[in-house]
Tab-separated table of C-alpha atoms and ligand atoms in Angstrom:
chain	number	residue	atom	x	y	z
A	180	UNK	CA	207.954	45.420	-0.714
A	181	UNK	CA	207.193	44.869	2.989
A	182	UNK	CA	204.524	42.293	3.782
A	183	UNK	CA	201.918	44.347	5.755
A	184	UNK	CA	200.920	41.220	7.736
A	185	UNK	CA	204.443	40.824	9.089
A	186	UNK	CA	205.654	43.282	11.705
A	187	UNK	CA	208.800	45.043	10.493
A	188	UNK	CA	211.984	44.698	12.562
A	189	UNK	CA	211.482	48.314	13.648
A	190	UNK	CA	208.018	47.550	14.872
A	191	UNK	CA	209.258	44.525	16.825
A	192	UNK	CA	212.005	46.611	18.403
A	193	UNK	CA	209.499	49.245	19.382
A	194	UNK	CA	207.225	46.607	20.921
A	195	UNK	CA	210.130	45.106	22.837
A	196	UNK	CA	211.188	48.511	24.131
A	197	UNK	CA	207.633	49.460	25.128
A	198	UNK	CA	207.180	46.199	27.004
A	199	UNK	CA	210.530	46.734	28.735
A	200	UNK	CA	209.400	50.162	29.875
A	201	UNK	CA	206.406	48.562	31.558
A	202	UNK	CA	208.670	46.336	33.689
A	203	UNK	CA	207.993	48.560	36.690
A	204	UNK	CA	204.271	47.657	36.452
A	205	UNK	CA	205.152	43.979	36.558
A	206	UNK	CA	207.461	44.479	39.533
A	207	UNK	CA	204.897	46.375	41.605
A	208	UNK	CA	202.109	43.972	40.643
A	209	UNK	CA	204.263	41.011	41.733
A	210	UNK	CA	205.139	42.831	44.962
A	211	UNK	CA	201.511	43.515	45.745
A	212	UNK	CA	200.160	40.039	45.091
A	213	UNK	CA	203.016	38.600	47.186
A	214	UNK	CA	202.187	40.911	50.105
A	215	UNK	CA	198.481	40.172	49.735
A	216	UNK	CA	199.341	36.462	49.560
A	217	UNK	CA	197.116	35.988	46.511
A	218	UNK	CA	198.988	32.845	45.369
A	219	UNK	CA	198.209	31.315	48.798
A	220	UNK	CA	194.552	32.312	48.485
A	221	UNK	CA	194.307	30.756	45.023
A	222	UNK	CA	195.957	27.593	46.312
A	223	UNK	CA	193.465	27.369	49.168
A	224	UNK	CA	190.471	27.648	46.831
A	225	UNK	CA	189.808	31.390	47.191
A	226	UNK	CA	190.030	31.644	43.423
A	227	UNK	CA	187.368	34.057	42.162
A	228	UNK	CA	187.789	37.821	42.056
A	229	UNK	CA	184.822	38.282	44.369
A	230	UNK	CA	186.170	35.873	46.975
A	231	UNK	CA	189.658	37.409	46.788
A	232	UNK	CA	188.198	40.919	47.021
A	233	UNK	CA	186.337	39.940	50.184
A	234	UNK	CA	189.430	38.311	51.654
A	235	UNK	CA	191.850	41.178	50.873
A	236	UNK	CA	189.475	44.086	51.340
A	237	UNK	CA	190.304	45.433	47.895
A	238	UNK	CA	187.528	46.437	45.477
A	239	UNK	CA	187.028	43.800	42.792
A	240	UNK	CA	187.532	46.101	39.797
A	241	UNK	CA	191.181	47.108	40.431
A	242	UNK	CA	191.900	43.615	41.755
A	243	UNK	CA	190.702	42.196	38.427
A	244	UNK	CA	192.939	44.636	36.513
A	245	UNK	CA	195.891	43.590	38.680
A	246	UNK	CA	195.379	39.861	38.204
A	247	UNK	CA	194.516	40.289	34.546
A	248	UNK	CA	197.830	42.069	33.945
A	249	UNK	CA	199.699	39.284	35.680
A	250	UNK	CA	197.796	36.613	33.789
A	251	UNK	CA	198.929	38.399	30.617
A	252	UNK	CA	202.568	37.760	31.506
A	253	UNK	CA	202.157	34.180	32.693
A	254	UNK	CA	201.709	34.773	36.408
A	255	UNK	CA	198.322	33.126	37.123
A	256	UNK	CA	196.076	31.408	34.594
A	257	UNK	CA	192.322	30.925	34.494
A	258	UNK	CA	189.898	28.049	34.083
A	259	UNK	CA	187.272	28.537	31.407
A	260	UNK	CA	184.766	29.442	34.155
A	261	UNK	CA	187.006	32.376	35.170
A	262	UNK	CA	188.462	30.876	38.358
A	263	UNK	CA	192.162	31.565	38.844
A	264	UNK	CA	194.816	28.904	39.087
A	265	UNK	CA	198.463	29.215	39.990
A	266	UNK	CA	201.068	28.863	37.266
A	267	UNK	CA	204.615	27.681	38.085
A	268	UNK	CA	205.526	31.385	38.380
A	269	UNK	CA	202.779	32.358	40.847
A	270	UNK	CA	203.423	29.143	42.800
A	271	UNK	CA	206.998	30.380	43.365
A	272	UNK	CA	205.496	33.461	45.016
A	273	UNK	CA	203.416	31.522	47.531
A	274	UNK	CA	204.531	31.773	51.147
A	275	UNK	CA	205.283	28.075	51.513
A	276	UNK	CA	207.515	28.063	48.429
A	277	UNK	CA	211.137	27.601	49.405
A	278	UNK	CA	212.277	29.683	46.461
A	279	UNK	CA	213.815	33.110	46.926
A	280	UNK	CA	211.298	34.820	44.705
A	281	UNK	CA	208.539	35.684	47.205
A	282	UNK	CA	211.099	37.296	49.505
A	283	UNK	CA	212.789	38.995	46.546
A	284	UNK	CA	209.439	40.456	45.453
A	285	UNK	CA	208.826	41.937	48.896
A	286	UNK	CA	212.344	43.359	49.016
A	287	UNK	CA	212.637	44.852	45.495
A	288	UNK	CA	209.077	46.186	45.524
A	289	UNK	CA	209.294	47.810	48.981
A	290	UNK	CA	208.699	51.543	49.110
A	291	UNK	CA	212.270	52.189	50.304
A	292	UNK	CA	213.901	50.445	47.325
A	293	UNK	CA	211.288	51.817	44.981
A	294	UNK	CA	211.819	55.412	46.218
A	295	UNK	CA	215.546	55.049	45.666
A	296	UNK	CA	215.006	55.008	41.896
A	297	UNK	CA	213.618	58.543	42.091
A	298	UNK	CA	217.092	59.715	43.206
A	299	UNK	CA	219.136	57.553	40.850
A	300	UNK	CA	220.101	60.349	38.477
A	301	UNK	CA	221.312	62.517	41.358
A	302	UNK	CA	223.081	59.529	42.844
A	303	UNK	CA	225.204	58.656	39.852
A	304	UNK	CA	226.193	62.297	39.480
A	305	UNK	CA	227.105	62.762	43.135
A	306	UNK	CA	228.385	59.260	43.980
A	307	UNK	CA	226.005	59.096	46.978
A	308	UNK	CA	223.882	55.928	47.162
A	309	UNK	CA	220.372	56.641	45.828
A	310	UNK	CA	218.920	54.523	48.618
A	311	UNK	CA	220.478	56.796	51.214
A	312	UNK	CA	219.427	59.979	49.386
A	313	UNK	CA	215.831	58.770	49.241
A	314	UNK	CA	215.531	57.245	52.714
A	315	UNK	CA	217.882	59.399	54.765
A	316	UNK	CA	220.092	56.514	55.875
A	317	UNK	CA	222.158	53.689	54.389
A	318	UNK	CA	220.542	50.447	53.312
A	319	UNK	CA	221.626	48.288	56.253
A	320	UNK	CA	220.660	50.980	58.786
A	321	UNK	CA	217.181	51.096	57.272
A	322	UNK	CA	216.893	47.343	57.651
A	323	UNK	CA	217.617	47.711	61.367
A	324	UNK	CA	214.488	49.832	61.818
A	325	UNK	CA	212.225	47.834	59.538
A	326	UNK	CA	211.471	44.253	60.569
A	327	UNK	CA	209.447	43.484	57.439
A	328	UNK	CA	212.108	44.649	54.997
A	329	UNK	CA	214.879	42.985	57.026
A	330	UNK	CA	213.032	39.661	57.040
A	331	UNK	CA	212.357	39.914	53.286
A	332	UNK	CA	215.997	40.779	52.526
A	333	UNK	CA	217.595	38.169	54.783
A	334	UNK	CA	215.216	35.436	53.618
A	335	UNK	CA	215.923	36.369	50.015
A	336	UNK	CA	219.685	36.190	50.590
A	337	UNK	CA	219.487	32.887	52.495
A	338	UNK	CA	217.342	31.287	49.799
A	339	UNK	CA	218.995	32.707	46.723
A	340	UNK	CA	222.281	31.188	47.795
A	341	UNK	CA	220.923	27.852	49.034
A	342	UNK	CA	222.220	25.806	46.102
A	343	UNK	CA	225.549	27.555	45.894
A	344	UNK	CA	225.900	27.341	49.703
A	345	UNK	CA	225.968	23.556	49.614
A	346	UNK	CA	228.310	23.420	46.613
A	347	UNK	CA	230.502	26.171	48.081
A	348	UNK	CA	230.761	24.471	51.475
A	349	UNK	CA	231.734	21.146	49.882
A	350	UNK	CA	234.353	22.789	47.698
A	351	UNK	CA	236.309	24.231	50.628
A	352	UNK	CA	239.291	22.320	51.958
A	353	UNK	CA	238.931	22.705	55.727
A	354	UNK	CA	240.392	19.473	57.120
A	355	UNK	CA	242.917	21.481	59.182
A	356	UNK	CA	240.429	24.119	60.394
A	357	UNK	CA	239.161	24.353	63.966
A	358	UNK	CA	237.352	27.705	64.076
A	359	UNK	CA	235.672	29.430	61.147
A	360	UNK	CA	234.187	32.924	61.397
A	361	UNK	CA	231.534	33.664	58.790
A	362	UNK	CA	231.708	37.452	58.517
A	363	UNK	CA	228.401	38.962	57.370
A	364	UNK	CA	227.032	35.429	57.595
A	365	UNK	CA	223.365	36.490	57.601
A	366	UNK	CA	221.061	33.829	58.983
A	367	UNK	CA	223.906	31.307	58.957
A	368	UNK	CA	222.837	29.185	55.996
A	369	UNK	CA	226.369	28.887	54.622
A	370	UNK	CA	227.946	28.271	58.020
A	371	UNK	CA	225.445	25.481	58.664
A	372	UNK	CA	226.431	23.741	55.423
A	373	UNK	CA	230.064	24.225	56.250
A	374	UNK	CA	229.722	22.689	59.723
A	375	UNK	CA	227.798	19.736	58.336
A	376	UNK	CA	230.601	19.068	55.850
A	377	UNK	CA	233.328	19.504	58.514
A	378	UNK	CA	232.372	17.902	61.849
A	379	UNK	CA	235.551	19.104	63.627
A	380	UNK	CA	234.866	22.792	62.968
A	381	UNK	CA	233.376	25.274	65.449
A	382	UNK	CA	231.618	28.171	63.737
A	383	UNK	CA	231.251	31.830	64.639
A	384	UNK	CA	228.354	33.585	62.959
A	385	UNK	CA	229.132	37.296	62.807
A	386	UNK	CA	226.695	39.889	61.516
A	387	UNK	CA	224.904	43.044	62.586
A	388	UNK	CA	223.320	42.589	66.055
A	389	UNK	CA	219.743	42.804	64.784
A	390	UNK	CA	220.469	40.106	62.191
A	391	UNK	CA	222.186	37.786	64.658
A	392	UNK	CA	219.222	38.142	67.026
A	393	UNK	CA	216.965	36.862	64.212
A	394	UNK	CA	219.528	34.206	63.267
A	395	UNK	CA	219.642	32.724	66.788
A	396	UNK	CA	216.017	31.685	66.412
A	397	UNK	CA	216.643	30.070	63.030
A	398	UNK	CA	219.768	27.970	63.565
A	399	UNK	CA	219.171	24.204	63.520
A	400	UNK	CA	218.927	22.782	67.045
A	401	UNK	CA	221.563	20.099	66.439
A	402	UNK	CA	224.216	22.724	65.590
A	403	UNK	CA	223.514	25.312	68.265
A	404	UNK	CA	226.389	24.013	70.444
A	405	UNK	CA	228.820	24.330	67.574
A	406	UNK	CA	227.980	27.925	66.676
A	407	UNK	CA	228.839	31.075	68.606
A	408	UNK	CA	226.702	33.987	67.474
A	409	UNK	CA	228.335	37.430	67.661
A	410	UNK	CA	226.831	40.780	66.661
A	411	UNK	CA	228.988	43.702	65.547
A	412	UNK	CA	230.065	45.954	62.707
A	413	UNK	CA	232.555	44.303	60.375
A	414	UNK	CA	233.834	47.664	59.165
A	415	UNK	CA	235.248	48.199	62.647
A	416	UNK	CA	236.242	44.735	63.841
A	417	UNK	CA	235.620	41.012	63.528
A	418	UNK	CA	236.196	38.290	66.158
A	419	UNK	CA	239.910	37.509	66.415
A	420	UNK	CA	241.872	34.291	66.610
A	421	UNK	CA	240.111	31.948	64.156
A	422	UNK	CA	242.060	29.978	61.592
A	423	UNK	CA	239.549	30.636	58.783
A	424	UNK	CA	237.504	33.720	57.938
A	425	UNK	CA	234.749	33.611	55.339
A	426	UNK	CA	233.303	36.566	53.433
A	427	UNK	CA	230.580	35.280	51.188
A	428	UNK	CA	228.655	37.683	48.956
A	429	UNK	CA	229.655	40.524	51.242
A	430	UNK	CA	232.165	42.656	49.341
A	431	UNK	CA	229.702	43.113	46.456
A	432	UNK	CA	227.618	45.267	48.845
A	433	UNK	CA	230.298	47.860	49.316
A	434	UNK	CA	232.111	50.442	47.219
A	435	UNK	CA	235.907	50.058	47.333
A	436	UNK	CA	236.584	52.287	50.364
A	437	UNK	CA	234.052	50.452	52.554
A	438	UNK	CA	235.009	47.025	51.199
A	439	UNK	CA	238.605	47.936	52.124
A	440	UNK	CA	237.519	48.574	55.741
A	441	UNK	CA	235.905	45.127	55.922
A	442	UNK	CA	239.078	43.510	54.608
A	443	UNK	CA	241.233	45.521	57.025
A	444	UNK	CA	239.094	44.253	59.938
A	445	UNK	CA	239.562	40.680	58.756
A	446	UNK	CA	243.315	41.141	58.312
A	447	UNK	CA	243.541	42.697	61.796
A	448	UNK	CA	241.786	39.655	63.297
A	449	UNK	CA	243.982	37.143	61.461
A	450	UNK	CA	247.270	35.817	62.776
A	451	UNK	CA	249.974	33.542	61.349
A	452	UNK	CA	248.630	31.111	58.782
A	453	UNK	CA	244.973	32.092	59.137
A	454	UNK	CA	243.251	32.361	55.780
A	455	UNK	CA	240.466	34.452	54.381
A	456	UNK	CA	238.052	32.736	52.019
A	457	UNK	CA	236.150	35.194	49.871
A	458	UNK	CA	233.277	33.797	47.840
A	459	UNK	CA	231.935	36.149	45.203
A	460	UNK	CA	230.775	36.225	41.635
A	461	UNK	CA	233.618	37.537	39.549
A	462	UNK	CA	232.772	39.938	36.746
A	463	UNK	CA	233.504	38.754	33.249
A	464	UNK	CA	232.771	41.131	30.410
A	465	UNK	CA	232.340	38.103	28.152
A	466	UNK	CA	230.064	35.927	30.271
A	467	UNK	CA	227.986	38.335	32.325
A	468	UNK	CA	224.355	38.098	31.320
A	469	UNK	CA	221.807	40.898	31.193
A	470	UNK	CA	220.612	39.702	34.610
A	471	UNK	CA	224.043	40.116	36.189
A	472	UNK	CA	224.527	43.512	34.618
A	473	UNK	CA	221.162	44.710	35.902
A	474	UNK	CA	222.093	43.378	39.350
A	475	UNK	CA	225.154	45.639	39.231
A	476	UNK	CA	222.801	48.539	38.660
A	477	UNK	CA	220.752	47.480	41.674
A	478	UNK	CA	223.935	47.458	43.808
A	479	UNK	CA	224.784	50.927	42.548
A	480	UNK	CA	221.297	52.038	43.573
A	481	UNK	CA	221.480	50.570	47.058
A	482	UNK	CA	225.123	51.023	47.947
A	483	UNK	CA	226.567	53.546	45.505
A	484	UNK	CA	228.979	50.936	44.120
A	485	UNK	CA	230.192	47.414	44.711
A	486	UNK	CA	228.579	44.831	42.447
A	487	UNK	CA	230.608	42.257	40.548
A	488	UNK	CA	234.307	42.997	40.316
A	489	UNK	CA	236.834	41.445	37.947
A	490	UNK	CA	239.538	39.297	39.546
A	491	UNK	CA	242.176	42.006	39.089
A	492	UNK	CA	240.100	44.442	41.190
A	493	UNK	CA	239.512	41.815	43.865
A	494	UNK	CA	243.262	41.233	44.059
A	495	UNK	CA	243.912	44.991	44.384
A	496	UNK	CA	241.315	45.295	47.133
A	497	UNK	CA	242.849	42.416	49.068
A	498	UNK	CA	246.328	43.852	48.637
A	499	UNK	CA	245.163	47.221	49.912
A	500	UNK	CA	244.384	45.414	53.192
A	501	UNK	CA	247.780	43.622	53.218
A	502	UNK	CA	246.305	40.310	52.114
A	503	UNK	CA	247.763	38.315	49.270
A	504	UNK	CA	245.640	36.198	47.011
A	505	UNK	CA	246.971	32.634	46.939
A	506	UNK	CA	244.312	30.976	44.771
A	507	UNK	CA	241.144	31.677	42.831
A	508	UNK	CA	238.870	28.811	41.786
A	509	UNK	CA	235.559	29.018	40.011
A	510	UNK	CA	232.813	26.931	41.598
A	511	UNK	CA	229.185	26.557	40.679
A	512	UNK	CA	226.781	29.416	39.933
A	513	UNK	CA	229.554	31.585	38.478
A	514	UNK	CA	230.911	31.990	41.976
A	515	UNK	CA	234.604	31.929	42.718
A	516	UNK	CA	236.469	31.013	45.863
A	517	UNK	CA	239.394	33.323	46.518
A	518	UNK	CA	241.840	32.314	49.217
A	519	UNK	CA	244.164	34.871	50.723
A	520	UNK	CA	246.557	35.134	53.611
A	521	UNK	CA	248.333	37.913	55.436
A	522	UNK	CA	250.957	39.371	53.134
A	523	UNK	CA	254.499	38.768	54.369
A	524	UNK	CA	255.958	41.880	55.997
A	525	UNK	CA	258.283	43.853	53.721
A	526	UNK	CA	261.981	42.916	54.174
A	527	UNK	CA	263.544	45.005	56.911
A	528	UNK	CA	265.108	48.139	55.554
A	529	UNK	CA	262.615	48.298	52.650
A	530	UNK	CA	260.906	51.655	52.375
A	531	UNK	CA	257.370	52.113	51.253
A	532	UNK	CA	256.729	54.841	48.727
B	153	SAM	C1	224.458	40.002	50.847
B	153	SAM	S1	224.320	39.473	52.488
B	153	SAM	C2	225.281	37.962	52.465
B	153	SAM	C3	224.908	37.033	53.590
B	153	SAM	C4	225.644	35.687	53.606
B	153	SAM	N1	227.078	35.837	53.691
B	153	SAM	C5	225.259	34.861	52.401
B	153	SAM	O1	226.065	34.722	51.488
B	153	SAM	O2	224.142	34.356	52.371
B	153	SAM	C6	225.394	40.594	53.350
B	153	SAM	C7	225.395	40.411	54.842
B	153	SAM	O3	226.260	41.399	55.431
B	153	SAM	C8	225.664	41.822	56.650
B	153	SAM	N2	226.182	43.148	57.015
B	153	SAM	C9	225.932	44.332	56.413
B	153	SAM	N3	226.594	45.320	57.011
B	153	SAM	C10	227.283	44.760	58.029
B	153	SAM	C11	228.183	45.278	59.020
B	153	SAM	N4	228.489	46.575	59.040
B	153	SAM	N5	228.722	44.405	59.904
B	153	SAM	C12	228.399	43.082	59.879
B	153	SAM	N6	227.577	42.523	58.942
B	153	SAM	C13	227.024	43.357	58.038
B	153	SAM	C14	224.189	41.860	56.320
B	153	SAM	O4	223.376	41.906	57.476
B	153	SAM	C15	224.024	40.607	55.495
B	153	SAM	O5	223.720	39.488	56.305
């Protein structure tokens, strides 16, 4: 007979499922305390509900419910006298933390991303990105209009890839390279690492004009002379004539047709022995964790596709833009470096079918 003091497996499953279905509460609570900078307040000694209520202009009752919920899941703790203290998790959400999490919270929890979920069902039926259905324009166009969301997104991207940027830059063999264009290079964090590892290289940081304007202010002073910043749309063209093109964590943002346009632009800019270095996480049905699979869902929400692709799909995409994959090497953080070059022209007289 069942021991009544021990929860049955069914009961545990039910609890787990119920908790999972409250994940949205956790996400919005994390978003709100990040925007209100509560971890910063706690750190600076504003650590009672009354003091925080006065500082944030939020009535103390709902503020207590908010912080209490977060304390329940390990974000914030309390002294016996009731004063709040930061836990390692809330410390990661403070504005002077160099982690990606504060920026991620402000990006995932934003009303635009949040609203997109209300159109998800329609999106997966129609193939149109839920983000676009909900907000009336594609993700990157929305960022153009919204400085706060753009800063949260770009900071998140720059920070989330900080570790892999350094490892990725070191893993590239660029002794023969003179000019490297980082296509969709964001705030330039990868290009900076790459230039530090390769003193002979001149870099071109290429991204949407509004992003490059922000990037110009953030590039390290000692590298400004070695970086040309160019704004444009990579689906139409990329700067020509470099010997190396980099696409890092870019193709995952685009469904196949749009990713194909980006690759076509790169191929059109490349000549002779120029190479394209694509750095992406490669999907593996065996190794992908729940986190990676949920990230694929997030990409579907924002872009209507993209996400992690298996190597065979990456090769097909490259080939569709007349690029042939010459090597694929796994580096740290489950990321792979794919090197491709312009495919040789078909032998004369060959017909394409
Ligand atoms: C996921 S982020 C990757 C940034 C950077 N490569 C990295 O790994 O940190 C994608 C980048 O593509 C840029 N992007 C999006 N659409 C673009 C377009 N049409 N033309 C140029 N850049 C674009 C975004 O602004 C963003 O910086």
